[in-house]
Short mmCIF file of C-alpha atoms in Angstrom, two decimals:
data_model
loop_
_atom_site.label_atom_id
_atom_site.label_comp_id
_atom_site.label_asym_id
_atom_site.label_seq_id
_atom_site.Cartn_x
_atom_site.Cartn_y
_atom_site.Cartn_z
CA MET A 655 -69.83 -47.51 -67.35
CA THR A 656 -66.73 -47.08 -69.47
CA THR A 657 -64.09 -44.42 -68.99
CA GLN A 658 -65.56 -42.47 -71.88
CA ASP A 659 -68.95 -42.58 -70.23
CA THR A 660 -67.66 -41.21 -66.91
CA PRO A 661 -69.23 -37.81 -66.38
CA SER A 662 -66.88 -34.84 -66.01
CA TYR A 663 -67.29 -32.65 -62.95
CA LEU A 664 -64.84 -30.07 -64.21
CA GLY A 665 -66.85 -28.87 -67.15
CA PRO A 666 -65.46 -28.19 -70.61
CA ALA A 667 -61.89 -26.95 -70.85
CA SER A 668 -61.61 -23.26 -71.56
CA ALA A 669 -59.26 -21.71 -74.07
CA VAL A 670 -57.06 -20.55 -71.21
CA ASP A 671 -56.92 -24.04 -69.69
CA SER A 672 -55.94 -25.67 -72.96
CA ALA A 673 -53.35 -23.08 -73.98
CA PRO A 674 -49.74 -24.38 -73.85
CA ILE A 675 -47.57 -23.01 -71.01
CA PRO A 676 -44.43 -21.25 -72.28
CA ARG A 677 -41.23 -22.99 -71.26
CA ASP A 678 -39.82 -19.92 -69.54
CA ALA A 679 -43.00 -19.13 -67.62
CA PRO A 680 -42.73 -19.64 -63.83
CA THR A 681 -44.58 -22.66 -62.50
CA PRO A 682 -47.53 -21.87 -60.24
CA ASN A 683 -45.72 -23.25 -57.17
CA ALA A 684 -42.31 -21.70 -57.88
CA PRO A 685 -40.91 -19.78 -54.86
CA PRO A 686 -40.55 -16.02 -55.26
CA ALA A 687 -37.15 -14.59 -56.05
CA LEU A 688 -35.71 -13.54 -52.69
CA GLY A 689 -32.91 -11.10 -52.12
CA ARG A 690 -29.75 -11.91 -50.24
CA LEU A 691 -29.93 -11.82 -46.44
CA ALA A 692 -28.32 -8.72 -44.96
CA ASP A 693 -28.20 -6.85 -41.67
CA GLU A 694 -31.12 -4.50 -41.15
CA SER A 695 -28.80 -2.08 -39.38
CA PRO A 696 -25.03 -1.91 -38.76
CA ASP A 697 -23.64 -4.10 -35.98
CA VAL A 698 -21.85 -2.01 -33.39
CA MET A 699 -19.67 -2.54 -30.34
CA MET A 700 -19.62 -0.05 -27.46
CA LEU A 701 -16.37 0.32 -25.51
CA HIS A 702 -15.87 2.23 -22.27
CA THR A 703 -12.11 1.90 -21.68
CA GLN A 704 -8.97 2.89 -23.55
CA ASP A 705 -7.52 -0.51 -22.67
CA ALA A 706 -10.22 -2.33 -24.64
CA TYR A 707 -10.17 0.14 -27.54
CA ARG A 708 -6.40 -0.25 -27.95
CA MET A 709 -6.80 -4.01 -27.67
CA PHE A 710 -9.19 -3.87 -30.62
CA VAL A 711 -7.36 -1.46 -32.95
CA GLY A 712 -3.80 -2.51 -32.07
CA ARG A 713 -0.82 -0.26 -32.70
CA ALA A 714 0.86 0.79 -35.92
CA ALA A 715 4.63 0.50 -36.30
CA ASP A 716 6.56 3.64 -35.39
CA ALA A 717 9.61 4.24 -37.58
CA ALA A 718 10.92 7.01 -35.32
CA THR A 719 11.04 4.90 -32.17
CA LYS A 720 11.43 1.61 -34.09
CA ALA A 721 8.46 0.26 -32.17
CA PRO A 722 6.95 -2.74 -33.97
CA ALA A 723 3.31 -2.98 -34.91
CA ILE A 724 1.05 -4.76 -32.45
CA PRO A 725 -1.95 -6.47 -34.05
CA GLY A 726 -5.27 -5.90 -32.34
CA GLY A 727 -8.57 -7.69 -32.43
CA ARG A 728 -9.53 -6.08 -35.73
CA ARG A 729 -6.43 -7.44 -37.50
CA PHE A 730 -6.90 -10.80 -35.78
CA ALA A 731 -10.47 -11.02 -37.08
CA ALA A 732 -9.31 -10.18 -40.62
CA MET A 733 -6.68 -12.93 -40.52
CA LEU A 734 -9.19 -15.49 -39.32
CA LYS A 735 -11.60 -14.46 -42.08
CA ALA A 736 -8.88 -15.17 -44.66
CA ILE A 737 -8.16 -18.58 -43.11
CA TRP A 738 -11.90 -19.30 -42.90
CA TYR A 739 -12.21 -18.63 -46.65
CA LEU A 740 -9.18 -20.87 -47.20
CA SER A 741 -10.97 -23.76 -45.49
CA ALA A 742 -13.32 -23.90 -48.51
CA ASN A 743 -10.44 -25.52 -50.43
CA ASP A 744 -10.49 -28.50 -48.03
CA ASN A 745 -7.23 -27.23 -46.52
CA PRO A 746 -6.49 -29.25 -43.35
CA TYR A 747 -4.09 -26.60 -42.02
CA ALA A 748 -6.80 -23.94 -42.24
CA ASP A 749 -9.10 -26.21 -40.23
CA TRP A 750 -6.37 -26.90 -37.68
CA LEU A 751 -5.61 -23.22 -37.12
CA LEU A 752 -9.29 -22.33 -36.76
CA ILE A 753 -9.71 -25.06 -34.14
CA ARG A 754 -6.62 -24.01 -32.19
CA VAL A 755 -7.31 -20.30 -32.22
CA TYR A 756 -10.99 -20.59 -31.38
CA GLN A 757 -10.22 -22.89 -28.46
CA SER A 758 -7.60 -20.46 -27.15
CA LEU A 759 -10.04 -17.58 -27.48
CA ALA A 760 -12.72 -19.59 -25.67
CA ASP A 761 -10.26 -20.38 -22.86
CA ILE A 762 -9.39 -16.71 -22.36
CA ARG A 763 -13.06 -15.75 -22.37
CA SER A 764 -13.81 -18.48 -19.85
CA GLN A 765 -11.06 -17.21 -17.54
CA MET A 766 -12.38 -13.65 -17.80
CA GLY A 767 -15.89 -14.90 -17.15
CA GLN A 768 -14.83 -16.69 -13.97
CA VAL A 769 -13.05 -13.59 -12.67
CA ILE A 770 -16.01 -11.36 -13.52
CA GLU A 771 -18.43 -13.73 -11.77
CA ALA A 772 -16.24 -13.66 -8.65
CA ARG A 773 -16.14 -9.84 -8.71
CA GLU A 774 -19.90 -9.62 -9.21
CA ALA A 775 -20.40 -11.99 -6.27
CA GLU A 776 -18.22 -9.68 -4.19
CA PHE A 777 -20.41 -6.72 -5.18
CA GLU A 778 -23.48 -8.71 -4.19
CA ARG A 779 -22.03 -9.52 -0.75
CA LEU A 780 -21.36 -5.83 -0.18
CA ARG A 781 -24.90 -4.97 -1.27
CA ARG A 782 -26.32 -7.41 1.28
CA LYS A 783 -24.26 -5.63 3.92
CA GLY A 784 -25.75 -2.32 2.85
CA LEU A 785 -23.05 -0.97 0.50
CA ALA A 786 -24.28 -0.81 -3.11
CA LEU A 787 -21.47 -0.16 -5.59
CA SER A 788 -21.93 0.53 -9.29
CA VAL A 789 -19.50 -0.48 -12.03
CA LEU A 790 -17.67 2.42 -13.65
CA ALA A 791 -18.80 3.38 -17.15
CA SER A 792 -17.58 6.00 -19.60
CA ARG A 793 -19.57 9.21 -19.94
CA SER A 794 -18.87 9.06 -23.68
CA PRO A 795 -18.18 5.46 -24.75
CA VAL A 796 -16.83 4.78 -28.23
CA THR A 797 -19.18 3.07 -30.66
CA VAL A 798 -17.33 0.93 -33.20
CA GLU A 799 -19.15 -0.26 -36.32
CA LEU A 800 -18.20 -3.87 -36.96
CA GLY A 801 -19.31 -5.16 -40.37
CA PHE A 802 -17.46 -8.48 -40.02
CA ARG A 803 -17.80 -11.06 -42.78
CA SER A 804 -17.03 -14.15 -40.73
CA PRO A 805 -18.28 -15.68 -37.47
CA TYR A 806 -14.77 -15.39 -36.05
CA GLY A 807 -14.95 -11.60 -36.22
CA TYR A 808 -17.97 -11.60 -33.97
CA ALA A 809 -16.32 -14.04 -31.55
CA THR A 810 -13.41 -11.60 -31.37
CA ALA A 811 -15.72 -8.63 -30.78
CA GLU A 812 -17.43 -10.44 -27.92
CA ALA A 813 -14.05 -11.17 -26.33
CA ILE A 814 -13.11 -7.47 -26.61
CA VAL A 815 -16.40 -6.41 -24.99
CA GLU A 816 -15.81 -8.89 -22.16
CA PHE A 817 -12.28 -7.52 -21.70
CA ASP A 818 -13.75 -4.01 -21.59
CA TYR A 819 -16.15 -5.04 -18.83
CA HIS A 820 -13.35 -6.83 -16.99
CA VAL A 821 -11.26 -3.63 -17.03
CA ARG A 822 -14.22 -1.57 -15.83
CA MET A 823 -14.81 -4.02 -13.01
CA VAL A 824 -11.17 -3.99 -11.89
CA LYS A 825 -10.93 -0.19 -12.01
CA THR A 826 -14.13 0.00 -9.98
CA LEU A 827 -12.64 -2.26 -7.31
CA VAL A 828 -9.44 -0.20 -7.21
CA LEU A 829 -11.28 3.12 -6.95
CA LYS A 830 -13.57 1.81 -4.22
CA ASP A 831 -10.79 0.22 -2.16
CA ARG A 832 -11.59 -3.39 -2.90
CA MET A 833 -8.24 -3.93 -4.65
CA SER A 834 -4.82 -2.24 -4.57
CA ASP A 835 -3.45 -0.21 -7.47
CA GLU A 836 -0.73 -2.77 -8.17
CA ALA A 837 -3.10 -5.74 -8.01
CA GLY A 838 -5.48 -3.98 -10.39
CA ARG A 839 -2.75 -3.23 -12.92
CA ALA A 840 -1.46 -6.80 -12.70
CA ASP A 841 -4.95 -8.21 -13.23
CA ILE A 842 -5.58 -6.14 -16.36
CA ARG A 843 -2.07 -6.78 -17.66
CA ALA A 844 -2.39 -10.56 -17.28
CA VAL A 845 -5.58 -10.81 -19.33
CA GLY A 846 -4.30 -8.33 -21.92
CA ARG A 847 -1.08 -10.28 -22.35
CA GLY A 848 -3.04 -13.44 -23.13
CA LEU A 849 -5.17 -11.71 -25.75
CA ARG A 850 -2.18 -10.06 -27.45
CA ALA A 851 -0.31 -13.36 -27.62
CA LEU A 852 -3.34 -14.95 -29.24
CA PHE A 853 -3.67 -12.11 -31.76
CA LEU A 854 -0.09 -12.79 -32.88
CA GLU A 855 -0.56 -16.51 -33.50
CA PRO A 856 -2.31 -16.48 -36.92
CA ILE A 857 0.21 -14.10 -38.52
CA ARG A 858 2.74 -16.78 -39.50
CA TRP A 859 0.02 -19.12 -40.73
CA GLU A 860 -1.61 -16.44 -42.84
CA ARG A 861 1.73 -15.31 -44.27
CA TYR A 862 2.59 -18.77 -45.62
CA LEU A 863 -0.78 -20.38 -46.30
CA LEU A 864 -1.88 -17.43 -48.45
CA ARG A 865 1.20 -17.50 -50.65
CA GLU A 866 0.29 -18.11 -54.27
CA GLU A 867 2.11 -21.44 -54.42
CA MET A 868 0.38 -22.66 -51.23
CA LEU A 869 -3.18 -21.58 -52.02
CA PRO A 870 -4.12 -24.88 -53.76
CA LEU A 871 -3.12 -26.93 -50.69
CA SER A 872 -5.86 -29.44 -49.85
CA ARG A 873 -6.36 -32.91 -48.45
CA ARG A 874 -6.06 -34.27 -52.01
CA ASP A 875 -2.39 -33.29 -51.95
CA PHE A 876 -1.76 -35.97 -49.32
CA LEU A 877 -3.05 -38.82 -51.51
CA PRO A 878 -0.52 -41.32 -52.95
CA GLY A 879 -1.26 -40.28 -56.54
CA ALA A 880 -0.66 -36.56 -55.99
CA ASP A 881 1.64 -34.78 -58.45
CA GLU A 882 5.02 -33.24 -57.60
CA ALA A 883 3.60 -29.74 -57.02
CA ALA A 884 1.17 -31.17 -54.48
CA ARG A 885 3.93 -33.10 -52.72
CA GLN A 886 6.01 -29.93 -52.51
CA ARG A 887 3.10 -28.10 -50.86
CA VAL A 888 2.72 -30.90 -48.33
CA ARG A 889 6.44 -30.93 -47.51
CA ALA A 890 6.47 -27.15 -47.06
CA ALA A 891 3.39 -27.17 -44.81
CA VAL A 892 4.72 -29.99 -42.62
CA ALA A 893 8.10 -28.27 -42.31
CA LEU A 894 6.47 -24.97 -41.29
CA PHE A 895 3.62 -26.12 -39.06
CA GLY A 896 4.14 -29.80 -38.29
CA GLU A 897 1.87 -32.76 -38.98
CA VAL A 898 -1.87 -32.14 -38.92
CA PRO A 899 -3.48 -34.15 -36.09
CA ARG A 900 -5.22 -37.21 -37.48
CA LYS A 901 -8.63 -36.28 -36.05
CA VAL A 902 -8.43 -32.90 -37.77
CA PHE A 903 -7.31 -34.42 -41.07
CA THR A 904 -10.15 -36.97 -41.11
CA GLY A 905 -12.72 -34.36 -40.11
CA GLU A 906 -13.54 -36.09 -36.83
CA GLU A 907 -12.49 -32.86 -35.15
CA ALA A 908 -13.73 -29.85 -37.11
CA PRO A 909 -13.74 -26.07 -36.63
CA ARG A 910 -16.81 -24.49 -35.11
CA HIS A 911 -17.24 -22.61 -38.40
CA SER A 912 -15.78 -23.79 -41.72
CA GLN A 913 -16.33 -23.25 -45.44
CA ARG A 914 -15.36 -26.85 -46.16
CA ARG A 915 -17.94 -28.71 -48.24
CA ILE A 916 -19.00 -31.94 -46.54
CA THR A 917 -20.13 -34.55 -49.07
#
């Protein structure tokens, strides 16, 4: 039997089947047009202590007393978002700062976590003896809407919440005679000092890396064939921040979150 003799099991083609498909018509298997992903509801952070709230919002400069501004977690998160966006330009200094700052934040959170675990273990020992203590909480905690646009903002918020719980725990121990007033103040002050020092670190980097003449800085500027403007950017960056570690420059060591395109 020849090909022409092969019987058809599909039947004769209908007018619809034989009609040409317009070029702009969607193919039968084309995926539907989906909207952009977005939060179903606002992300919020609940704080119980003034210490944690001030740590988040910082302090504005006071011209009358000449008190300088103190950046808080909110300003810190905004600076990291700007540097995170800058990493999309293959900027090795943006990557380096993100690595450094995130590691420092992780270290502080780890230290707080260890202290909190020790305090919770102390509460558990007391409970086994018959004394059940509850951790202090605000009768009217503050709810802060976050709306961050970078992962680093949420890492910052989690650190603030952990600091808030740490403060609550310490104040509980002081009130219930498990710690002296002075020891409690020193404990809160030590952790707060570490966070404030970290919140200051990105300021100098942001100030210089976001200058108009430094915005194009990228790994291409370090190549032998780079033009004079690129070489000037490299010299300025090295003078301000030092040499980028080799592992960071090659990408062997990368930020936890980056906009850099990996090809």
